[in-house]
Amino acid sequence: MMKSEVALLYVLIIMSKGSAQSMKPRRSVFFSDVNLKLFKEPDFDGLSSVLVREDIGQLFIGARGKIITLSLDDITKKTKEINWIVTSKEKALCQMKGKSIEVCDNYITLMHTLKDGRILVCGTKAFDPTCTHLMFEEGNVTMEDSFVNGRGKVPFDPNENFASLVNGNTLYTAGSINFLGTVKSFKRHGRNSLMTEPIWSWLNGPNMISMNFAEISKHSYNKEDDSVFLFLTEIEYQSQRSDLRLSRVARVCKSDMGGLRILQRKWTSFLKAHLDCPFGDEGSTSLVQDVFFLQDEKNVSDSIFYATFNLNTKISNACSQSAVCAYKLSDIQQVLRGRFMTSTDSGHWVKHPGAMLNPYPSSCINDEMRAKGVRTSRNVPDSVLMFVKTHTLMEQIVTPITGKPLLLQAMAQFSRIVVDKVTSLDGQQHNVMFISNNSGWVQKAVWSGDDGLRIIEELQLFQDPQPIRFLQLSSRSGQLYSTTRTAVVQLSVRDCSHYTSCADCLIARDPYCGWDRRTGLCAAAAGASNLSMIQNLIDGDVGICPSSHLSKQIIDIHLTLDVAQFLPCSPDTNLPISWSFSGSILEPSPRHTLLSQGLILTPSFTDEGLYTCDTVEVVKGREHRKAVIWYRVKIGRRGGRYFSPHLHPYTLIIVSFGALGVIHIYKHLTQKSPNHVQSDHCGNDPGANRTTASRG
């Protein structure tokens, strides 16, 4: 082999091993191998809302001009279609106001279940938001023939982000409230409606993300009022530039009634804080994309907010990165009980230097306040409410429970997240995350304080790369529903068919799966007993597996002396591989080039023998090796028998084109999965070399 070709091989080794790797999923399952159900119709597009109704077994889909209901058990079965379109006159009027024909339609952007079982439905109605109700009676879905003004409930523009929730029959929304979309507010609707003050210190160019309700009173020792949390991004106050944004978490109290004289019909409990998820280059900021609230039934303060973040690449030269951070409710509460920032006339935030007022500004009513005569927000003194009006931002920053992201990936754009609480056979609970991205993939990950985070697998839910807009989970049936703008996919989260052996089933440590002794298959553990099923989520010990005797299928190959040829090794997981020669671990050398998907061998006569490719997985300090393929190599001189029919086709390329063939192999191996797992060319440690962004 020429010296230049040898040098090139070493460059490839450095390139393939020198870059820091983001956390990889253990297994990648491509679209053709995913067991899923798909709903898609030719005239179905503009999907803009999703609602799961487990009580009636229906999935409600809001789209452009229609509402469709699908069976929760099988979404390919459409149970109802209700058309809700705009008239030609309404569409023409919308276009006269300068809007495109595409947005001058009725996009169903809000669906919530009310206390009486009806569904509140709102559509953009050609930039004239309108609401009505759906009813489910005797197995049939119908729409009421009465309609009400929906302005302030949903934005006029169907492409605008907004957040909403219903508690009982009370609707909370956060989004624009005018035709131009320039005025945005966090509102409570109904008999005692409240909203934010329309000033920059309350909301400054906000992008509303998610809203969650926390039953604080359920476990509070002093009967503190329940809270509504809003997650958003907004313009950084110090610069007033629209591309400099920060992530925030805001909170209001459920029983807030507004002020008596000051802050009438306005929140008296509105507070917000900087939400930090530290990753990326110095000076970069992370922008929250979605939030899932997993409420702890035993102690609400231990509840966790799981959030996806993308890096704001507009303000730095950093490459595209995404992360998942988790926040404890009690940590957010502690920040909201801390010291305040003061808004100035010049549009800046400074630390509040004065003493704290009594009662504590923006507090949710509790027993201590009631004992002092402050039974509602209308009993709060005017001096405190005046303070509230200019002190909405907290000095302290909300940081994740681990101090850094649970998960960090480069060259990815995370979108939605849902979390399932799964009980294993030993009675322990495990939080399983499903994280979608903008390329049609979903990752399944497990996080625990002792074991860190593991990405069990990633699944390609849509054949063409496209953003996933919604993720909804039915924990009762174990079904995940994922949508783009034009299609809906149903996936069983308890599908264990990709684990083909007992060892693979146990080492994966998937809380949903266990090895069924009776059937000899990896199957769903839900409802099974320890007598019939094996599961070990602690260290994946395969010693408890039944003994198996798999025969080796050794491939005999004939290689040519001093001619580089490629021995492929393609495991069904993303685990690293290790090569051994005649029972000894093979190390890199001028004749042995180790790549992530195979071995380039430039043989001498001493290289005849048995080559084994194993996957290597370390679980709790214990190494697990699984043989993928065996090669029995024999060496011949030039002019003899050169090739084996079992060799990878790229072997011929190497022999024929030398260095160019090696480059071709390297490109093939590093570009195997362009839509999901990528090398972290940013080379960043989560939180390393990064200062916390400005509190403003």
XYZ file of C-alpha atoms in Angstrom:
696
model
C 0.000 0.000 0.000
C 1.294 3.495 -0.843
C 2.490 5.687 2.026
C -0.030 8.378 1.101
C -2.859 5.858 1.432
C -1.610 4.748 4.849
C -1.436 8.377 5.975
C -4.967 8.935 4.753
C -6.222 5.958 6.732
C -4.772 7.428 9.928
C -6.439 10.769 9.186
C -9.759 8.909 8.893
C -9.150 7.161 12.211
C -8.551 10.500 13.904
C -11.636 12.015 12.276
C -13.867 9.103 13.228
C -12.699 8.938 16.841
C -11.546 12.445 17.668
C -14.892 14.253 17.656
C -16.856 14.342 20.882
C -20.083 12.384 20.602
C -23.484 13.463 21.785
C -25.380 10.850 23.747
C -26.475 8.207 21.253
C -29.648 6.145 21.343
C -28.910 2.502 22.038
C -30.917 1.471 18.989
C -32.264 3.211 15.877
C -35.446 1.836 14.326
C -36.160 3.098 10.834
C -39.611 3.802 9.429
C -39.923 0.475 7.593
C -39.316 -1.445 10.833
C -41.545 0.563 13.193
C -44.883 -1.032 14.093
C -47.228 1.912 13.744
C -50.629 2.948 12.460
C -50.977 5.943 10.147
C -53.925 8.240 9.409
C -53.608 10.419 6.326
C -56.137 11.658 3.769
C -55.679 13.630 0.533
C -57.670 16.685 1.719
C -56.423 16.594 5.309
C -53.934 19.347 6.217
C -53.321 22.258 8.549
C -53.494 20.048 11.641
C -53.438 22.528 14.516
C -54.789 20.841 17.675
C -55.079 17.398 19.263
C -57.148 16.126 22.191
C -57.069 12.650 23.772
C -60.340 11.519 25.412
C -59.585 8.260 27.184
C -63.031 8.181 28.797
C -64.777 7.782 25.449
C -61.897 6.196 23.515
C -61.607 8.991 20.963
C -58.772 11.071 19.504
C -59.956 14.517 18.385
C -57.988 16.175 15.585
C -58.466 19.844 14.722
C -57.338 20.820 11.238
C -58.137 23.273 8.453
C -61.910 23.515 8.149
C -62.728 20.287 9.965
C -62.652 18.264 13.158
C -62.027 14.531 12.860
C -62.422 11.887 15.545
C -60.406 8.664 15.419
C -60.524 5.527 17.518
C -57.884 5.642 20.261
C -57.311 1.913 19.786
C -56.841 2.186 16.030
C -56.500 5.617 14.427
C -57.027 4.184 10.965
C -60.708 3.958 11.962
C -62.315 7.377 11.489
C -65.421 7.668 13.652
C -66.628 11.160 12.747
C -65.867 14.172 10.561
C -67.375 17.596 11.254
C -66.827 20.352 8.709
C -66.467 23.886 10.033
C -65.564 26.069 7.106
C -65.665 29.766 6.328
C -68.002 31.291 3.772
C -66.731 32.829 0.553
C -67.760 36.224 1.923
C -65.741 35.718 5.121
C -62.720 34.595 3.129
C -62.978 37.587 0.756
C -63.227 40.012 3.687
C -60.149 38.444 5.254
C -58.195 38.867 2.021
C -59.311 42.478 1.730
C -57.583 43.044 5.069
C -54.292 41.968 3.520
C -54.161 38.318 4.531
C -53.261 35.438 2.223
C -55.870 32.992 0.983
C -54.087 30.189 2.857
C -54.571 31.710 6.323
C -58.069 33.012 5.524
C -59.603 29.699 6.496
C -60.827 28.209 9.763
C -58.020 26.446 11.612
C -59.185 24.601 14.739
C -56.479 25.685 17.176
C -58.058 25.022 20.601
C -59.835 21.977 22.054
C -60.322 21.416 25.790
C -62.606 19.136 27.808
C -64.884 20.968 30.236
C -66.179 19.725 33.570
C -69.508 18.632 32.092
C -67.820 16.527 29.393
C -68.383 18.951 26.525
C -65.393 20.052 24.463
C -64.651 23.747 24.033
C -63.546 24.287 20.431
C -62.179 27.486 18.915
C -61.112 28.270 15.360
C -59.398 31.226 13.678
C -62.419 31.623 11.296
C -60.716 33.805 8.637
C -59.072 36.080 11.227
C -62.298 36.342 13.218
C -61.789 33.836 16.106
C -64.948 31.926 17.019
C -65.775 29.276 19.627
C -68.435 26.621 20.146
C -68.807 23.211 21.829
C -68.692 19.568 20.801
C -70.908 17.018 22.533
C -70.566 13.244 22.729
C -73.902 11.518 23.179
C -74.805 7.884 22.543
C -71.543 7.273 20.741
C -71.977 10.218 18.372
C -70.101 13.545 18.227
C -72.129 16.646 17.360
C -71.397 20.369 17.246
C -73.598 22.964 18.920
C -75.258 25.390 16.518
C -74.512 28.380 18.782
C -71.231 30.296 18.426
C -69.487 32.923 20.549
C -66.716 35.433 19.924
C -63.313 33.800 20.410
C -61.173 36.943 20.369
C -58.667 36.821 23.179
C -59.068 33.067 23.468
C -57.114 32.088 20.352
C -54.946 34.263 18.103
C -56.287 35.608 14.813
C -53.312 34.156 12.930
C -53.279 30.318 12.750
C -49.467 30.299 12.604
C -48.970 32.087 15.916
C -47.832 30.164 18.979
C -50.076 30.379 22.020
C -50.716 28.417 25.200
C -53.932 27.432 26.959
C -55.463 25.152 29.561
C -58.810 24.485 31.211
C -59.240 23.880 34.934
C -62.803 22.814 35.675
C -64.692 25.179 33.396
C -62.180 28.028 33.622
C -60.113 28.792 30.524
C -56.611 30.277 30.734
C -54.883 31.502 27.577
C -51.659 33.282 26.638
C -51.296 34.817 23.183
C -52.198 37.807 21.041
C -55.564 39.464 21.522
C -55.730 41.831 18.520
C -55.924 41.478 14.732
C -52.334 42.566 14.089
C -50.972 40.223 16.760
C -49.085 43.076 18.417
C -50.801 42.945 21.813
C -50.240 39.789 23.838
C -51.697 38.857 27.179
C -51.897 36.100 29.765
C -55.628 35.888 30.539
C -58.189 34.088 32.626
C -61.619 34.023 31.007
C -65.048 33.828 32.587
C -67.067 35.714 35.174
C -63.999 37.059 37.003
C -61.629 37.571 34.080
C -58.087 38.823 34.654
C -55.168 39.706 32.402
C -51.606 40.996 32.485
C -50.788 44.697 32.418
C -49.971 45.785 28.838
C -46.507 47.115 29.734
C -43.024 45.844 28.794
C -42.040 44.856 32.330
C -44.818 42.241 32.419
C -44.473 40.781 28.907
C -41.982 42.002 26.310
C -42.544 40.512 22.858
C -43.443 37.116 24.308
C -43.595 33.813 22.465
C -45.977 31.626 24.465
C -44.938 27.977 24.814
C -46.832 25.946 27.426
C -49.200 26.258 30.377
C -49.584 23.900 33.355
C -51.814 23.705 36.415
C -50.363 22.649 39.795
C -52.594 21.633 42.706
C -50.426 23.247 45.372
C -53.255 23.194 47.934
C -53.479 19.401 47.748
C -50.380 18.864 49.890
C -49.603 22.342 51.230
C -49.219 22.526 55.008
C -50.689 26.061 55.051
C -53.407 25.572 52.395
C -51.612 27.717 49.812
C -53.632 28.473 46.701
C -53.149 26.466 43.491
C -50.947 27.894 40.722
C -50.928 28.218 36.943
C -47.462 28.203 35.351
C -46.736 29.728 31.950
C -43.518 28.986 30.033
C -42.463 31.488 27.393
C -39.585 33.289 25.742
C -39.352 37.056 25.556
C -37.036 39.832 24.403
C -34.074 40.514 26.652
C -34.826 43.837 28.292
C -31.284 45.174 28.362
C -30.858 45.260 24.580
C -34.398 45.651 23.181
C -33.307 43.588 20.146
C -35.877 41.090 18.896
C -33.292 38.337 18.328
C -31.988 38.431 21.906
C -34.470 36.307 23.785
C -34.540 34.530 27.127
C -36.644 31.688 28.487
C -39.023 32.466 31.348
C -41.397 30.743 33.715
C -44.302 32.847 35.001
C -46.888 32.051 37.661
C -50.311 33.284 38.754
C -52.615 32.076 41.521
C -55.891 30.311 40.796
C -57.972 32.350 43.279
C -56.540 35.739 42.261
C -59.432 38.225 42.040
C -57.454 41.291 41.005
C -57.012 44.448 43.073
C -59.727 46.520 44.701
C -58.500 49.944 43.498
C -55.104 49.204 41.925
C -54.676 46.405 39.372
C -58.410 46.086 38.869
C -59.145 43.139 36.544
C -55.381 42.524 36.428
C -53.299 39.778 38.031
C -51.986 40.645 41.478
C -49.980 37.426 41.647
C -48.040 37.558 38.358
C -44.352 36.762 38.823
C -41.719 35.508 36.426
C -38.128 34.284 36.509
C -35.355 33.454 34.074
C -35.438 29.749 33.196
C -31.917 28.523 32.507
C -30.835 25.384 30.657
C -27.038 25.807 30.416
C -25.488 24.575 27.179
C -23.887 26.018 24.069
C -21.118 28.565 23.631
C -20.445 31.467 25.942
C -23.029 34.178 25.444
C -25.591 31.900 23.764
C -29.084 31.467 25.148
C -31.347 28.429 25.210
C -34.976 28.850 24.169
C -37.672 26.639 25.638
C -39.724 24.721 23.027
C -42.127 22.547 25.013
C -42.867 21.570 28.630
C -44.454 18.502 30.192
C -45.578 18.606 33.831
C -45.330 15.309 35.704
C -47.214 15.860 38.945
C -46.185 13.838 41.987
C -49.313 12.390 43.557
C -47.728 12.064 47.013
C -46.139 15.499 47.270
C -46.856 18.142 44.649
C -43.658 20.029 45.530
C -41.664 17.080 44.176
C -43.380 17.381 40.792
C -41.086 17.918 37.805
C -41.315 20.059 34.684
C -39.512 18.410 31.746
C -38.640 20.883 28.977
C -37.011 20.803 25.550
C -34.680 23.624 24.493
C -33.025 24.733 21.271
C -30.024 27.003 21.080
C -30.671 30.555 19.882
C -28.136 30.463 17.037
C -29.092 33.972 15.875
C -26.902 35.574 18.525
C -23.841 33.320 18.294
C -21.808 31.264 15.869
C -22.695 28.072 17.720
C -23.895 25.070 15.772
C -27.430 23.779 16.131
C -27.944 22.056 19.476
C -30.884 20.860 21.555
C -31.289 19.795 25.162
C -33.742 18.495 27.746
C -33.713 20.074 31.197
C -35.836 19.192 34.226
C -37.011 21.524 37.003
C -38.473 20.722 40.380
C -41.625 22.620 41.319
C -40.236 23.379 44.788
C -37.146 25.004 43.222
C -39.331 27.304 41.113
C -41.383 28.182 44.205
C -38.214 29.046 46.106
C -37.081 31.430 43.358
C -40.511 33.088 43.336
C -40.174 33.732 47.089
C -36.804 35.424 46.681
C -35.677 38.973 46.002
C -37.081 41.178 43.242
C -35.758 43.146 40.319
C -37.101 46.674 39.730
C -38.106 47.991 36.300
C -36.779 51.474 35.526
C -38.141 54.221 33.281
C -35.229 53.657 30.898
C -36.335 50.098 30.224
C -33.845 48.214 32.371
C -33.954 45.878 35.340
C -31.981 46.593 38.506
C -31.899 44.814 41.847
C -34.500 46.050 44.318
C -32.571 47.592 47.213
C -35.358 48.175 49.712
C -36.897 46.132 52.518
C -39.588 43.594 51.711
C -43.225 44.549 52.158
C -45.817 42.654 54.160
C -47.687 40.668 52.980
C -45.074 39.373 50.567
C -45.902 40.848 47.124
C -47.650 38.604 44.582
C -48.106 35.789 47.084
C -50.756 33.136 46.655
C -53.202 33.289 49.564
C -52.415 30.869 52.421
C -53.494 30.321 56.045
C -50.914 32.764 57.428
C -52.272 35.553 55.235
C -55.874 34.629 56.028
C -55.082 34.863 59.747
C -53.913 38.459 59.148
C -57.123 39.396 57.346
C -55.855 38.960 53.774
C -58.445 36.438 52.610
C -58.445 37.456 48.921
C -56.260 39.585 46.659
C -58.709 42.468 47.150
C -57.590 42.659 50.776
C -53.953 43.309 49.751
C -52.906 46.892 50.662
C -52.554 49.428 47.828
C -48.881 49.969 48.696
C -48.149 46.301 48.028
C -50.102 46.325 44.750
C -48.196 49.406 43.589
C -44.994 47.441 44.236
C -46.372 44.443 42.314
C -47.004 46.593 39.260
C -43.297 47.363 38.760
C -41.728 44.239 40.286
C -42.649 41.209 38.198
C -39.159 39.741 37.675
C -37.245 37.757 40.292
C -33.528 38.235 40.882
C -32.674 34.544 41.192
C -32.542 32.196 38.197
C -34.391 28.867 37.967
C -31.767 26.176 37.346
C -32.304 22.516 36.392
C -32.307 19.843 39.095
C -29.014 18.381 37.893
C -27.390 21.770 37.278
C -27.096 20.833 33.593
C -29.198 19.240 30.840
C -30.379 15.666 31.214
C -29.762 15.265 27.491
C -27.720 17.261 24.979
C -27.538 16.614 21.236
C -25.838 18.485 18.430
C -27.243 18.907 14.931
C -30.743 18.317 16.297
C -33.873 20.394 16.784
C -36.041 19.032 19.601
C -39.727 19.913 19.510
C -42.220 18.145 21.815
C -41.863 16.077 24.974
C -44.198 13.811 26.972
C -43.327 11.728 30.027
C -44.842 8.459 31.233
C -44.577 7.068 34.761
C -43.975 3.321 34.412
C -44.050 0.755 37.222
C -41.595 -2.126 36.781
C -42.064 -5.698 38.021
C -40.252 -4.879 41.280
C -42.744 -2.090 42.045
C -40.329 0.770 41.330
C -41.432 3.739 39.214
C -39.484 5.010 36.238
C -39.993 8.230 34.271
C -39.829 7.498 30.540
C -39.466 10.482 28.208
C -40.539 10.641 24.571
C -38.769 13.488 22.777
C -39.570 14.459 19.193
C -37.526 16.473 16.730
C -38.076 18.391 13.511
C -37.065 15.454 11.320
C -39.883 13.061 12.184
C -38.028 11.032 14.847
C -38.910 10.307 18.485
C -36.420 9.264 21.163
C -37.377 7.136 24.164
C -35.230 7.904 27.212
C -35.179 7.028 30.906
C -33.752 9.256 33.603
C -33.063 8.502 37.252
C -30.978 10.384 39.780
C -28.717 7.392 40.420
C -28.272 6.144 36.865
C -28.442 9.358 34.820
C -30.146 9.387 31.442
C -30.242 6.558 28.910
C -31.702 6.807 25.407
C -33.203 3.362 24.952
C -34.095 3.809 21.305
C -35.098 6.278 18.625
C -37.913 5.678 16.175
C -38.526 7.149 12.756
C -42.269 7.844 12.787
C -42.506 9.656 9.449
C -40.735 8.555 6.297
C -40.027 12.077 5.038
C -38.147 14.461 7.372
C -40.686 16.902 8.796
C -41.416 18.650 12.112
C -43.490 16.798 14.690
C -46.100 19.282 15.899
C -47.860 17.353 18.673
C -47.147 14.434 20.991
C -49.965 13.015 23.082
C -49.731 9.996 25.372
C -52.462 7.670 26.596
C -50.838 6.095 29.649
C -53.813 3.843 30.264
C -53.599 2.131 26.875
C -49.865 2.629 26.343
C -50.288 4.460 23.044
C -48.329 7.448 21.747
C -49.941 9.751 19.177
C -47.704 11.929 17.035
C -48.697 14.416 14.349
C -47.336 16.574 11.575
C -49.425 19.118 9.675
C -50.828 16.421 7.399
C -50.698 13.066 9.202
C -51.250 11.264 12.514
C -49.251 8.268 13.740
C -50.107 5.813 16.530
C -47.371 3.828 18.253
C -47.490 1.347 21.121
C -44.912 2.389 23.726
C -45.018 -1.196 25.011
C -43.774 -2.723 21.760
C -40.834 -4.959 22.724
C -40.465 -6.870 19.463
C -37.156 -5.218 18.568
C -35.419 -7.118 21.373
C -34.718 -10.490 19.813
C -33.014 -12.331 22.696
C -33.256 -12.510 26.465
C -29.858 -10.836 26.835
C -30.847 -7.984 24.515
C -34.177 -7.597 26.323
C -32.588 -7.322 29.763
C -29.507 -5.260 28.885
C -31.687 -2.617 27.206
C -33.358 -2.030 30.612
C -36.563 -0.843 29.008
C -39.127 -0.355 31.825
C -41.912 -1.417 29.472
C -40.329 -4.775 28.589
C -39.370 -8.099 30.142
C -38.459 -11.609 28.999
C -41.439 -13.965 29.026
C -40.241 -17.407 30.134
C -43.261 -19.178 28.690
C -43.222 -17.733 25.163
C -39.469 -17.149 24.888
C -40.096 -13.567 23.720
C -39.452 -10.047 24.962
C -42.914 -8.726 25.783
C -44.777 -5.964 27.606
C -44.310 -6.206 31.375
C -47.566 -4.413 32.236
C -49.825 -6.783 34.155
C -47.286 -9.627 34.213
C -45.911 -11.343 37.325
C -42.394 -12.171 38.444
C -43.256 -15.850 38.045
C -43.690 -15.635 34.288
C -41.403 -12.735 33.371
C -37.782 -11.679 33.920
C -36.819 -8.016 34.232
C -33.722 -6.363 35.686
C -33.630 -2.567 35.414
C -30.815 -2.134 37.934
C -27.836 -3.552 36.044
C -29.309 -5.657 33.223
C -27.805 -8.865 34.584
C -28.243 -11.507 31.877
C -27.237 -14.296 34.248
C -30.893 -14.861 35.041
C -31.685 -15.560 31.369
C -32.426 -19.164 30.354
C -29.400 -20.822 28.785
C -29.280 -20.737 25.010
C -27.026 -22.526 22.563
C -26.664 -20.461 19.424
C -24.384 -21.977 16.838
C -21.625 -19.821 15.351
C -22.068 -19.096 11.675
C -18.491 -18.404 10.625
C -17.917 -16.747 7.266
C -14.869 -18.023 5.401
C -13.137 -15.335 3.356
C -9.987 -15.285 1.242
C -7.987 -12.049 1.218
C -5.033 -10.958 -0.889
C -1.646 -10.281 0.678
C -0.974 -6.534 1.316
C -4.265 -5.407 -0.314
C -6.613 -3.410 1.932
C -10.073 -4.901 2.180
C -13.118 -4.092 4.288
C -14.777 -6.507 6.744
C -18.168 -5.055 7.604
C -19.796 -5.264 11.027
C -23.322 -3.844 11.227
C -24.971 -4.519 14.595
C -28.681 -3.873 15.080
C -27.847 -1.329 17.786
C -25.783 1.874 17.936
C -23.371 0.365 20.463
C -19.615 0.623 19.903
C -17.931 -2.424 18.422
C -14.732 -4.236 19.329
C -12.707 -6.644 17.200
C -10.785 -9.658 18.434
C -8.313 -11.819 16.522
C -7.875 -15.445 17.568
C -9.313 -14.654 21.007
C -7.295 -11.459 21.700
C -8.608 -7.875 21.501
C -7.469 -6.275 18.254
C -5.759 -2.900 18.578
C -5.290 -0.327 15.776
C -2.125 -0.848 13.733
C -0.823 -0.078 10.243
C -2.537 -3.296 9.058
C -5.732 -2.977 11.132
C -7.904 0.129 10.787
C -10.870 0.064 13.176
C -13.956 1.999 12.081
C -17.388 2.306 13.636
C -18.946 -0.075 11.096
C -16.158 -2.469 10.274
C -12.468 -3.308 9.915
C -10.090 -2.386 7.103
C -7.530 -5.173 6.985
C -4.274 -4.981 5.006
C -3.177 -8.563 5.688
C 0.148 -10.317 6.037
C 0.425 -14.090 6.336
C 0.397 -13.739 10.151
C -3.126 -12.290 9.965
C -4.766 -15.577 9.089
C -7.256 -16.720 11.714
C -10.636 -16.031 13.328
C -11.858 -12.409 13.552
C -14.832 -11.653 15.802
C -16.804 -8.394 15.917
C -18.611 -7.770 19.229
C -20.817 -4.971 20.478
C -19.628 -3.661 23.843
C -22.001 -2.292 26.463
C -21.092 -1.309 30.019
C -23.920 -1.317 32.560
C -23.108 -0.348 36.153
C -19.446 -1.237 35.619
C -20.229 -4.634 34.114
C -19.144 -5.197 30.511
C -21.488 -7.068 28.189
C -20.145 -8.330 24.868
C -22.323 -9.742 22.104
C -20.884 -11.322 18.980
C -22.223 -9.798 15.767
C -20.224 -11.658 13.117
C -17.296 -14.069 12.741
C -14.785 -14.168 9.876
C -12.272 -16.965 9.239
C -9.601 -15.223 7.168
C -7.208 -16.987 4.807
C -4.479 -15.118 2.916
C -3.351 -15.655 -0.686
C -0.767 -13.998 -2.910
C -1.525 -11.716 -5.843
C -2.675 -13.687 -8.814
C -4.427 -16.169 -6.571
C -7.955 -16.079 -5.159
C -8.593 -12.425 -4.346
C -12.148 -11.965 -3.170
C -14.826 -13.703 -1.192
C -18.509 -13.443 -2.120
C -19.228 -12.630 1.555
C -17.194 -9.407 1.559
C -18.741 -5.983 1.596
C -19.009 -4.449 -1.920
C -16.817 -1.537 -0.816
C -13.909 -3.991 -0.667
C -13.800 -3.858 -4.460
C -13.769 -0.081 -4.344
C -10.739 -0.068 -2.021
C -8.793 -2.465 -4.193
C -9.685 -0.619 -7.382
C -9.330 2.958 -6.265
C -7.101 2.868 -3.193
C -7.376 6.051 -1.140
C -10.504 7.228 -2.954
C -12.220 4.013 -1.928
C -11.347 4.591 1.720
C -12.799 8.100 1.545
C -15.987 6.688 0.047
C -16.316 4.192 2.899
C -15.724 6.861 5.503
C -18.398 9.122 4.039
C -20.819 6.203 3.884
C -20.243 5.295 7.512
C -20.416 8.805 8.927
C -23.532 9.721 6.940
C -25.464 6.552 7.693
C -28.219 8.280 9.686
C -28.517 11.934 8.611
C -31.819 12.620 10.342
C -31.132 11.632 13.906
C -27.785 10.581 15.420
C -24.976 12.950 14.524
C -21.477 13.640 15.751
C -21.252 16.556 18.121
C -19.021 18.797 16.050
C -19.583 21.526 18.612
C -17.359 19.599 21.006
C -19.203 21.012 24.001
C -19.659 19.620 27.448
C -23.127 20.486 28.790
C -22.621 23.718 30.657
C -18.887 23.926 29.986
C -17.327 27.238 28.897
C -20.662 28.921 29.170
C -21.706 31.798 31.367
C -25.270 32.272 32.482
C -27.088 34.763 30.282
C -28.123 38.178 31.510
C -30.945 38.196 34.016
C -32.619 41.021 32.154
